[in-house]
XYZ file of N, CA and C in Angstrom:
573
model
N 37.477 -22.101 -70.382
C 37.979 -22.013 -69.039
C 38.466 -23.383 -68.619
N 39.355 -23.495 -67.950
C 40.110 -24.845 -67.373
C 40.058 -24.589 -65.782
N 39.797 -25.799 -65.072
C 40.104 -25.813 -63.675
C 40.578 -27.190 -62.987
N 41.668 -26.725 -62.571
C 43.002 -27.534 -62.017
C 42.264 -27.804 -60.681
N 42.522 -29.142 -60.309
C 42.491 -29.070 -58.948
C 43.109 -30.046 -57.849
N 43.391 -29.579 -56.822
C 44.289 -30.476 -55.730
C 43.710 -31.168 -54.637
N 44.326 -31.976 -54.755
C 43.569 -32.910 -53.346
C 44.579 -33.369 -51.883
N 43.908 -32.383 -50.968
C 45.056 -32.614 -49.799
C 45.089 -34.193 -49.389
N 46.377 -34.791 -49.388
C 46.767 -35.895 -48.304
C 45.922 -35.937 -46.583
N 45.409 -36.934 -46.463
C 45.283 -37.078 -45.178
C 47.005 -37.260 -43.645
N 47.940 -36.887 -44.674
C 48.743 -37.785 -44.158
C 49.930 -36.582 -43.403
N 50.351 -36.244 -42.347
C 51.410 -34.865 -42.451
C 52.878 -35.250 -42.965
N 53.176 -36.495 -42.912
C 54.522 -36.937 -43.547
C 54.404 -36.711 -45.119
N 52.991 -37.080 -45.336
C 52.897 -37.141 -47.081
C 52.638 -35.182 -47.454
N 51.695 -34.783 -46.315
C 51.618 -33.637 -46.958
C 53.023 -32.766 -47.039
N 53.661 -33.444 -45.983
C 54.876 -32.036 -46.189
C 55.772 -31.885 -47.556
N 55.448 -33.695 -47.762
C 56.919 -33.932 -48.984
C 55.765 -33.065 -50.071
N 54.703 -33.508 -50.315
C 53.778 -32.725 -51.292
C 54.121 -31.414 -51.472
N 53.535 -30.788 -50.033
C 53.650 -29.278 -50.306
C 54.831 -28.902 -50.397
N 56.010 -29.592 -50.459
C 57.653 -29.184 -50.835
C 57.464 -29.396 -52.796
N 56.640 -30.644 -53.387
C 56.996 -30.484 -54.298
C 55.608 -29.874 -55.271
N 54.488 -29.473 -54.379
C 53.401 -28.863 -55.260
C 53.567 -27.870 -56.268
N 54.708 -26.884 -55.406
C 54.726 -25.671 -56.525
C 55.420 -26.350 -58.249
N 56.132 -27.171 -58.343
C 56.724 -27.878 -59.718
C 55.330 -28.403 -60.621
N 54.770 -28.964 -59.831
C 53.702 -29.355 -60.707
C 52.433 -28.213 -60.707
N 52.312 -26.920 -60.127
C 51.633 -26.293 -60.877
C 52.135 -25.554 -61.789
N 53.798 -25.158 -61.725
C 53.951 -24.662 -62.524
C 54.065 -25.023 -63.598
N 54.339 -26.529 -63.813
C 53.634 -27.430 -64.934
C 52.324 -26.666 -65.611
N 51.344 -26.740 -64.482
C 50.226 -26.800 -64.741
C 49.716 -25.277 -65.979
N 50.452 -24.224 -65.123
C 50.511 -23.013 -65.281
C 51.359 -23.041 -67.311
N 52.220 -23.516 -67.060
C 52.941 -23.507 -68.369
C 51.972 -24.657 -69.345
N 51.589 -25.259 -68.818
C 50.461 -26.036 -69.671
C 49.212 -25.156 -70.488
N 48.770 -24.642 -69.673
C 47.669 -23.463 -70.107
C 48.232 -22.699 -70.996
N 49.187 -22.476 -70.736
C 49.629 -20.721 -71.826
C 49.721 -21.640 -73.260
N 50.471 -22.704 -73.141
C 50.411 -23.529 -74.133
C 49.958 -23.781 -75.018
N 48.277 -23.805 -74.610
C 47.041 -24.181 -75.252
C 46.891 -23.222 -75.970
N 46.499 -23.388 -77.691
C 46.279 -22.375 -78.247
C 44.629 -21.615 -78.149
N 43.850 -22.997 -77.724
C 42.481 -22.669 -77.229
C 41.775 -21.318 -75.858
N 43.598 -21.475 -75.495
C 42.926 -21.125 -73.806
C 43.951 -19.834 -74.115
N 43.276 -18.799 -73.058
C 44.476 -17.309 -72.727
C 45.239 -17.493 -71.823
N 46.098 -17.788 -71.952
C 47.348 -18.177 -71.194
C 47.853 -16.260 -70.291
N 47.082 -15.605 -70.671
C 47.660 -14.440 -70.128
C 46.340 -13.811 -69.498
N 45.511 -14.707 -69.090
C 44.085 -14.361 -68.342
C 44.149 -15.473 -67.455
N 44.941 -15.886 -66.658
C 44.665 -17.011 -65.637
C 44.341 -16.497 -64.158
N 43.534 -16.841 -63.098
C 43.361 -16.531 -61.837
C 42.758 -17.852 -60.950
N 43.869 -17.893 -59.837
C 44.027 -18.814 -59.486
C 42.909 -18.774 -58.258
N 42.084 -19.936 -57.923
C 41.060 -19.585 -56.835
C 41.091 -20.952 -56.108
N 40.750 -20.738 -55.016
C 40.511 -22.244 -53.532
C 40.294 -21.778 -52.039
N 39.444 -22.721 -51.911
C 39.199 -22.585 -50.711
C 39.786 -23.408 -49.366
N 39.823 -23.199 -48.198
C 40.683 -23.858 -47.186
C 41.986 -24.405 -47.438
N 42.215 -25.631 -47.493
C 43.704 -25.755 -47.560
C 44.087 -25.238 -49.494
N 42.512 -25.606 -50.159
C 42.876 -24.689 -51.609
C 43.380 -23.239 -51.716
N 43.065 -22.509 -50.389
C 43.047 -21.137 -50.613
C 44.462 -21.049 -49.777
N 45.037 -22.005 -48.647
C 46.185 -21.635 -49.139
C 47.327 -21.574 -49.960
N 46.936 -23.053 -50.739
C 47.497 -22.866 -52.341
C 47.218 -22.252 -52.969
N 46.231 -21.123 -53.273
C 46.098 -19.923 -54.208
C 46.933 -19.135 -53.302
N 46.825 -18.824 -52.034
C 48.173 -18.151 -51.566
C 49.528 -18.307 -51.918
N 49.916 -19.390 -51.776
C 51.132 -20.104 -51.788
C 51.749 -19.524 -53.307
N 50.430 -20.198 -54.561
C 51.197 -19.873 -55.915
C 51.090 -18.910 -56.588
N 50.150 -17.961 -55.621
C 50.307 -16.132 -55.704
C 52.070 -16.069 -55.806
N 52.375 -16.225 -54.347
C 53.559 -16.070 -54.030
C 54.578 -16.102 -54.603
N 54.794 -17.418 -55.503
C 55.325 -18.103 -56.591
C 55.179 -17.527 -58.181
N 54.035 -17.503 -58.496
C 53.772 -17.602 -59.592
C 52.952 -16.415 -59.803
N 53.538 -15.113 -59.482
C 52.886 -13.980 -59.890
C 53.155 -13.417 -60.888
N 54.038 -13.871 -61.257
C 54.790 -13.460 -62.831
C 53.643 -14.331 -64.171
N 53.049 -15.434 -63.745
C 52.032 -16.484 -64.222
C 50.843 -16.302 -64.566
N 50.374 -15.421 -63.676
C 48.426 -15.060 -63.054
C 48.418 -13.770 -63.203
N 47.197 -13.420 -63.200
C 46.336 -12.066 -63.488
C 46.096 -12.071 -61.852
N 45.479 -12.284 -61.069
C 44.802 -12.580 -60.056
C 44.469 -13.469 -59.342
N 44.249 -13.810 -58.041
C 43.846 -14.580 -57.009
C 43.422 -14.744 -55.985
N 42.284 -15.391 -55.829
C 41.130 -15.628 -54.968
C 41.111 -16.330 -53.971
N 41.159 -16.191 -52.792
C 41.574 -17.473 -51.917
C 40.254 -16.740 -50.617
N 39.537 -18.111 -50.065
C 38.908 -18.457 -49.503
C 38.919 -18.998 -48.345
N 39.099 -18.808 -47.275
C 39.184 -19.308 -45.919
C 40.460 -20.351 -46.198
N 41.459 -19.759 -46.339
C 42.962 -20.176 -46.300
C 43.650 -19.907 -45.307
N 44.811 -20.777 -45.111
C 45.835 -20.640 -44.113
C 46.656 -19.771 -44.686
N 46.810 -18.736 -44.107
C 48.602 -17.459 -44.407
C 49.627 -18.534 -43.787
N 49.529 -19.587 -43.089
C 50.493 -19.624 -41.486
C 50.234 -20.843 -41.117
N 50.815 -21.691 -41.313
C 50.285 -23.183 -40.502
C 50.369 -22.811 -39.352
N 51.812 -22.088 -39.194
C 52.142 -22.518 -37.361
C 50.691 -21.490 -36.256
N 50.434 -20.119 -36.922
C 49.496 -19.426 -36.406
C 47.811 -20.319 -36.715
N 47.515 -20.886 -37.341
C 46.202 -21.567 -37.965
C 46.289 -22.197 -36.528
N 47.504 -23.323 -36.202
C 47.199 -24.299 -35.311
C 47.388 -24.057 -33.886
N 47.781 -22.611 -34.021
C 48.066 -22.083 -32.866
C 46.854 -21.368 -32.237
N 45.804 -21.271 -32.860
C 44.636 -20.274 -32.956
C 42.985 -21.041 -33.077
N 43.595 -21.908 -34.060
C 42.378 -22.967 -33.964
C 41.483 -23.420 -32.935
N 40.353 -23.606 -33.121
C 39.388 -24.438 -32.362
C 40.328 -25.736 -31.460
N 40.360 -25.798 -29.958
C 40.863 -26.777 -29.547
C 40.520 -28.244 -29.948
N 39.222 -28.164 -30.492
C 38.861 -29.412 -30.412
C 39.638 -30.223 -32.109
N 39.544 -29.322 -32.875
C 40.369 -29.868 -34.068
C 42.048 -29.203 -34.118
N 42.482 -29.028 -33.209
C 43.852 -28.921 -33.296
C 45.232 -30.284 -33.496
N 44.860 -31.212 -33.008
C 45.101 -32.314 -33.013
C 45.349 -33.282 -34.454
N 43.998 -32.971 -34.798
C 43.609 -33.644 -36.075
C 44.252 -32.735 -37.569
N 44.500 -31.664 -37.424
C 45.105 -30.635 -38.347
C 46.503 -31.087 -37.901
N 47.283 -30.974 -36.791
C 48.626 -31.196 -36.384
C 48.667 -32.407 -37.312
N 47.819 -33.442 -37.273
C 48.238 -34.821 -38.098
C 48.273 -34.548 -39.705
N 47.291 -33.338 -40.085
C 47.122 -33.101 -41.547
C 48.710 -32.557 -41.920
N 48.912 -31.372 -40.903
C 49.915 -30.662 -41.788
C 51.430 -30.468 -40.852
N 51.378 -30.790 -39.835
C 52.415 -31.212 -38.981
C 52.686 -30.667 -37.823
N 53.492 -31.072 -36.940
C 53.057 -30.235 -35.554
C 54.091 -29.038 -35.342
N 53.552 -27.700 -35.252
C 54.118 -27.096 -34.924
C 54.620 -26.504 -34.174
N 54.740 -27.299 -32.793
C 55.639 -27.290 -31.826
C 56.633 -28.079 -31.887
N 57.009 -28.845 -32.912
C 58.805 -29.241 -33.352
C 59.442 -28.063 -34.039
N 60.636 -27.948 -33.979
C 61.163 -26.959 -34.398
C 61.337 -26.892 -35.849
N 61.673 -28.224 -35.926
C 61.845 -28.191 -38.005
C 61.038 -28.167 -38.179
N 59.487 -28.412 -37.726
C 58.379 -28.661 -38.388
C 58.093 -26.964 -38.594
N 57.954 -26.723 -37.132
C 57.842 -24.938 -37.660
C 58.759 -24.323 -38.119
N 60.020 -24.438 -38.174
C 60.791 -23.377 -39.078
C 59.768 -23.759 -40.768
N 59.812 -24.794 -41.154
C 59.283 -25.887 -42.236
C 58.382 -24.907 -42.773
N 56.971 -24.895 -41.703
C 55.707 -24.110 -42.157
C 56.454 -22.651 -41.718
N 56.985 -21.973 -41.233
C 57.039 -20.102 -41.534
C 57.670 -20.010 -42.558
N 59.033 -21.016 -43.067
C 59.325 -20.414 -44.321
C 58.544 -20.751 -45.510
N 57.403 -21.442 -45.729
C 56.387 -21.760 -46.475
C 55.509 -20.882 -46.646
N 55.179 -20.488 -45.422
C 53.820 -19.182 -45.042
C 54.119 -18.469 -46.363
N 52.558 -18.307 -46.498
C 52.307 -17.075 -47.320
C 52.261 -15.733 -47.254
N 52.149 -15.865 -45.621
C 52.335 -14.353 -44.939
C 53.471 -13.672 -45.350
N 54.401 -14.705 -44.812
C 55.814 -14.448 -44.711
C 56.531 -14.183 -46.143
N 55.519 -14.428 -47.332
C 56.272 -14.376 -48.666
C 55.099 -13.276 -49.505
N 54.461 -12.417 -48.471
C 53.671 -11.480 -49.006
C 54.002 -10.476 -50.052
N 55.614 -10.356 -49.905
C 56.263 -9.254 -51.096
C 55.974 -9.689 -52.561
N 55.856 -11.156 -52.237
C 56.128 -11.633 -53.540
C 54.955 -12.109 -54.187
N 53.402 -11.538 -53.675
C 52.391 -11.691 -54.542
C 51.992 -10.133 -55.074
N 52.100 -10.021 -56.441
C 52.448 -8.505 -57.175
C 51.046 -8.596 -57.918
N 50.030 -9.574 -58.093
C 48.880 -9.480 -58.879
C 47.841 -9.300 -57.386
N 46.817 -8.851 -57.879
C 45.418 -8.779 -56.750
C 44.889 -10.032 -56.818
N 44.580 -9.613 -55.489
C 44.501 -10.954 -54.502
C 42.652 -10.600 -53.899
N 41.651 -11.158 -53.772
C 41.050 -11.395 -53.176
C 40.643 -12.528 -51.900
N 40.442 -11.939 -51.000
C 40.376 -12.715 -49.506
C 39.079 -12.930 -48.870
N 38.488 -13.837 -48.865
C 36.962 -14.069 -48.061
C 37.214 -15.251 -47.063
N 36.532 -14.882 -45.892
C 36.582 -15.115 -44.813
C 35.455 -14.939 -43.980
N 35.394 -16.038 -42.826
C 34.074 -15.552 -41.864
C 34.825 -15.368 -40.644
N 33.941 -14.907 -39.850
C 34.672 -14.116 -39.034
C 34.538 -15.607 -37.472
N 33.668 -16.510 -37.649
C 33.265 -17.422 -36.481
C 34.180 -18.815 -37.504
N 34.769 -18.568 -38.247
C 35.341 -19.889 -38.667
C 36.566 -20.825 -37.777
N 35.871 -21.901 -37.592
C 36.885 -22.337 -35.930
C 38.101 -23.495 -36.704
N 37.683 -23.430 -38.100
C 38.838 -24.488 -38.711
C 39.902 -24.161 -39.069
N 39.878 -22.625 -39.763
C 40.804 -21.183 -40.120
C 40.590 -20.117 -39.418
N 41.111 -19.497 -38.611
C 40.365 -18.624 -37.462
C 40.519 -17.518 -38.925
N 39.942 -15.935 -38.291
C 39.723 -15.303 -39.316
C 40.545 -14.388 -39.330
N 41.774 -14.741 -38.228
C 42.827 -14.389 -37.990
C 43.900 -14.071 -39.247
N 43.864 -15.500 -39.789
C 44.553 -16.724 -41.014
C 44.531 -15.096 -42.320
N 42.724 -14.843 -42.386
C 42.733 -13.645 -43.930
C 43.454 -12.218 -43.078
N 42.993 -12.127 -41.906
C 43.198 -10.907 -41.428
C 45.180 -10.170 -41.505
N 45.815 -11.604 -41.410
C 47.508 -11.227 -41.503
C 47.658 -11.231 -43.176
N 46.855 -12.060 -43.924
C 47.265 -12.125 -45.404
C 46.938 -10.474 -45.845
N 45.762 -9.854 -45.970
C 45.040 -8.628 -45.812
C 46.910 -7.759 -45.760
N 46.885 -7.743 -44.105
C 47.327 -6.520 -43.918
C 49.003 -7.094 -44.396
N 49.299 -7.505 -44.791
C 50.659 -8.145 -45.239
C 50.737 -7.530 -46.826
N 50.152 -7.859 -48.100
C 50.037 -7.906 -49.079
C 49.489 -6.209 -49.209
N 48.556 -5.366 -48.415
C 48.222 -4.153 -48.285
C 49.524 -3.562 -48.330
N 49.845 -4.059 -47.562
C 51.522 -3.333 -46.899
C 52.772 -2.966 -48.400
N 52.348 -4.299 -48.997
C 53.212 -4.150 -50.423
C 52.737 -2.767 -51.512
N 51.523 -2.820 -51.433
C 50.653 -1.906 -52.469
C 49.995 -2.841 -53.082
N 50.301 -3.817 -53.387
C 49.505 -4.486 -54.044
C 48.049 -4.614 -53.909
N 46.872 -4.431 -55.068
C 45.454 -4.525 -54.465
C 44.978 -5.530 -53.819
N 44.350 -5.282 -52.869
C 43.855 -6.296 -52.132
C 42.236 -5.920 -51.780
N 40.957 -7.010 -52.105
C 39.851 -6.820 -51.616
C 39.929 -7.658 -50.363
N 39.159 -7.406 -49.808
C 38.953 -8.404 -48.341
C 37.292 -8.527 -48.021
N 36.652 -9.730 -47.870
C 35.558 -9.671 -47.450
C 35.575 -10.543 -46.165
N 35.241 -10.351 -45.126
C 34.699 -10.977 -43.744
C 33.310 -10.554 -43.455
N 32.856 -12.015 -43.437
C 31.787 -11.971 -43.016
C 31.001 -12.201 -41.180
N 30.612 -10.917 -40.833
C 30.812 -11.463 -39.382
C 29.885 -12.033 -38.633
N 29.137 -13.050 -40.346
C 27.884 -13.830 -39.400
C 28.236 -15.649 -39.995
N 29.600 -15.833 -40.361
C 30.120 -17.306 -41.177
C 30.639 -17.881 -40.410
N 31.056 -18.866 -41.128
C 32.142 -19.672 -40.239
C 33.162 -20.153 -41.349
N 33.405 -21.193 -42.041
C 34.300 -21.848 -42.600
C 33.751 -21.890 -43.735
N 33.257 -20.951 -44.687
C 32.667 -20.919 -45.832
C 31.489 -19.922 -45.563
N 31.124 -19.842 -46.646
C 29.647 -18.697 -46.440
C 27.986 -19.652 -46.825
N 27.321 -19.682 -46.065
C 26.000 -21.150 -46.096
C 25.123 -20.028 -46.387
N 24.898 -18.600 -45.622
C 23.664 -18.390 -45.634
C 23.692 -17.668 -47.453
N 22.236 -17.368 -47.820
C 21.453 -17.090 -48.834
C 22.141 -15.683 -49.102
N 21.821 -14.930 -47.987
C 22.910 -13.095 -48.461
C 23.438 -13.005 -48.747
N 24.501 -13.996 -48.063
C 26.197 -13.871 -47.997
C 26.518 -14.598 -49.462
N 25.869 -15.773 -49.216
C 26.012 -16.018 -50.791
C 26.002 -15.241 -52.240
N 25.364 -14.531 -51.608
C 24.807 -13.868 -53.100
C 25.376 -12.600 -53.096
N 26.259 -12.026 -52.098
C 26.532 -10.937 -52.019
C 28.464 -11.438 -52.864
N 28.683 -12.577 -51.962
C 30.404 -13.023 -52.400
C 30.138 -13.363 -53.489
N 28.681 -14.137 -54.366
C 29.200 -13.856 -55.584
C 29.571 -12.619 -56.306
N 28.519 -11.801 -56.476
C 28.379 -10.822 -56.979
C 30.115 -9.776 -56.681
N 30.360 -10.307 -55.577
C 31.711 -9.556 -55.380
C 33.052 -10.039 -55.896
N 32.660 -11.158 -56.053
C 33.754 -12.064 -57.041
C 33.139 -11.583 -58.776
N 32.498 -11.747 -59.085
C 32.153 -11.288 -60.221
C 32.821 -9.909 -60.772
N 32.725 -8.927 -59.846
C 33.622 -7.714 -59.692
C 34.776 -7.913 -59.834
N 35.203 -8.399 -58.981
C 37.128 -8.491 -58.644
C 37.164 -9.447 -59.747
N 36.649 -10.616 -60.902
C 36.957 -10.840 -62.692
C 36.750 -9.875 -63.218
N 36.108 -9.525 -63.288
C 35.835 -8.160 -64.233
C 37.118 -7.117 -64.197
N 37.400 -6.628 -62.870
C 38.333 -5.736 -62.670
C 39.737 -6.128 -63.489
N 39.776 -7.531 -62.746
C 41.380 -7.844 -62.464
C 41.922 -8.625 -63.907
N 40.656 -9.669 -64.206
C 41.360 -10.666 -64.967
C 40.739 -10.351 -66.252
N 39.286 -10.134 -66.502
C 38.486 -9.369 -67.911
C 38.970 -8.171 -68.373
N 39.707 -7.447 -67.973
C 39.872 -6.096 -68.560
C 40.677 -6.222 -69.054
């Protein structure tokens, strides 16, 4: 097993040029794997959480022709809806992460990025976990990815939890999202 991983910019000037040129270098990444004669290049599933899970969104979107499946975790569908919805008190500080979306280029920028908005184009199953009190990703963020990607046919699990917030802490929940991720490999990417 191999695991890739990304590290968001603190910066919204740096993140934008990034997230303009992230998808090139995973698909690097992606064509790297199949490569490997060690690794199954035709069993890959892409997984992350928060701004990771909206890059497992994002290279759903992209790179479904690539992946078996993908897992995304208290992700943004939507910059412009995330910051529109968010906890007041970190709205500010996200506007600086990923840019403000009350400029107009900035939001045209993030809707034609959204993952929402490019839901046709994730054709592998997708798993979505989410809490339902999360004030960093409202639970809004899984709830449009959900019914967007449903809409295609494509399978979609969805878990909300309506006792979380921005990840799952307690002991149940834990043990229940594993066990449910364990499922959705088995289903999607083991068979």
């Amino acid at each position: 097993y191999v695991e890739l991983s990304y590290t968001l910019p603190q910066d919204s000037t740096l993140f934008l040029l990034l997230r303009e040129t992230t998808p090139a270098i995973w698909k690097l990444k992606l064509d790297w794997i199949k490569q490997q004669p060690d690794l199954d290049g035709e069993r890959i599933m892409i997984t992350g959480g928060s701004y990771g899970g909206h890059m497992t969104l994002a290279c759903a979107t992209l790179f479904s022709d690539k992946i078996k499946c993908a897992l995304d975790e208290v992700g943004q569908a939507n910059f412009v809806t995330q910051l529109e919805n968010t906890a007041p008190y970190g709205r500010e500080i996200r506007r600086a992460e990923y840019g403000d979306e009350r400029d107009p280029v900035i939001r045209a920028f993030l809707s034609k990025i959204a993952p929402v908005n490019n839901a046709s184009k994730i054709t592998k199953p997708l798993m979505v976990v989410a809490g339902r009190n999360d004030p960093r990703v409202p639970a809004s963020e899984s709830e449009q990815i959900v019914r967007a990607v449903k809409a295609t046919g494509t399978p979609v699990w969805s878990l909300m939890a309506n006792d979380e917030g921005h990840g799952f802490h307690k002991k149940k929940n834990q043990d229940y999202l594993f066990y449910a991720k364990v499922e959705f490999v088995k289903k999607y990417l083991l068979n």
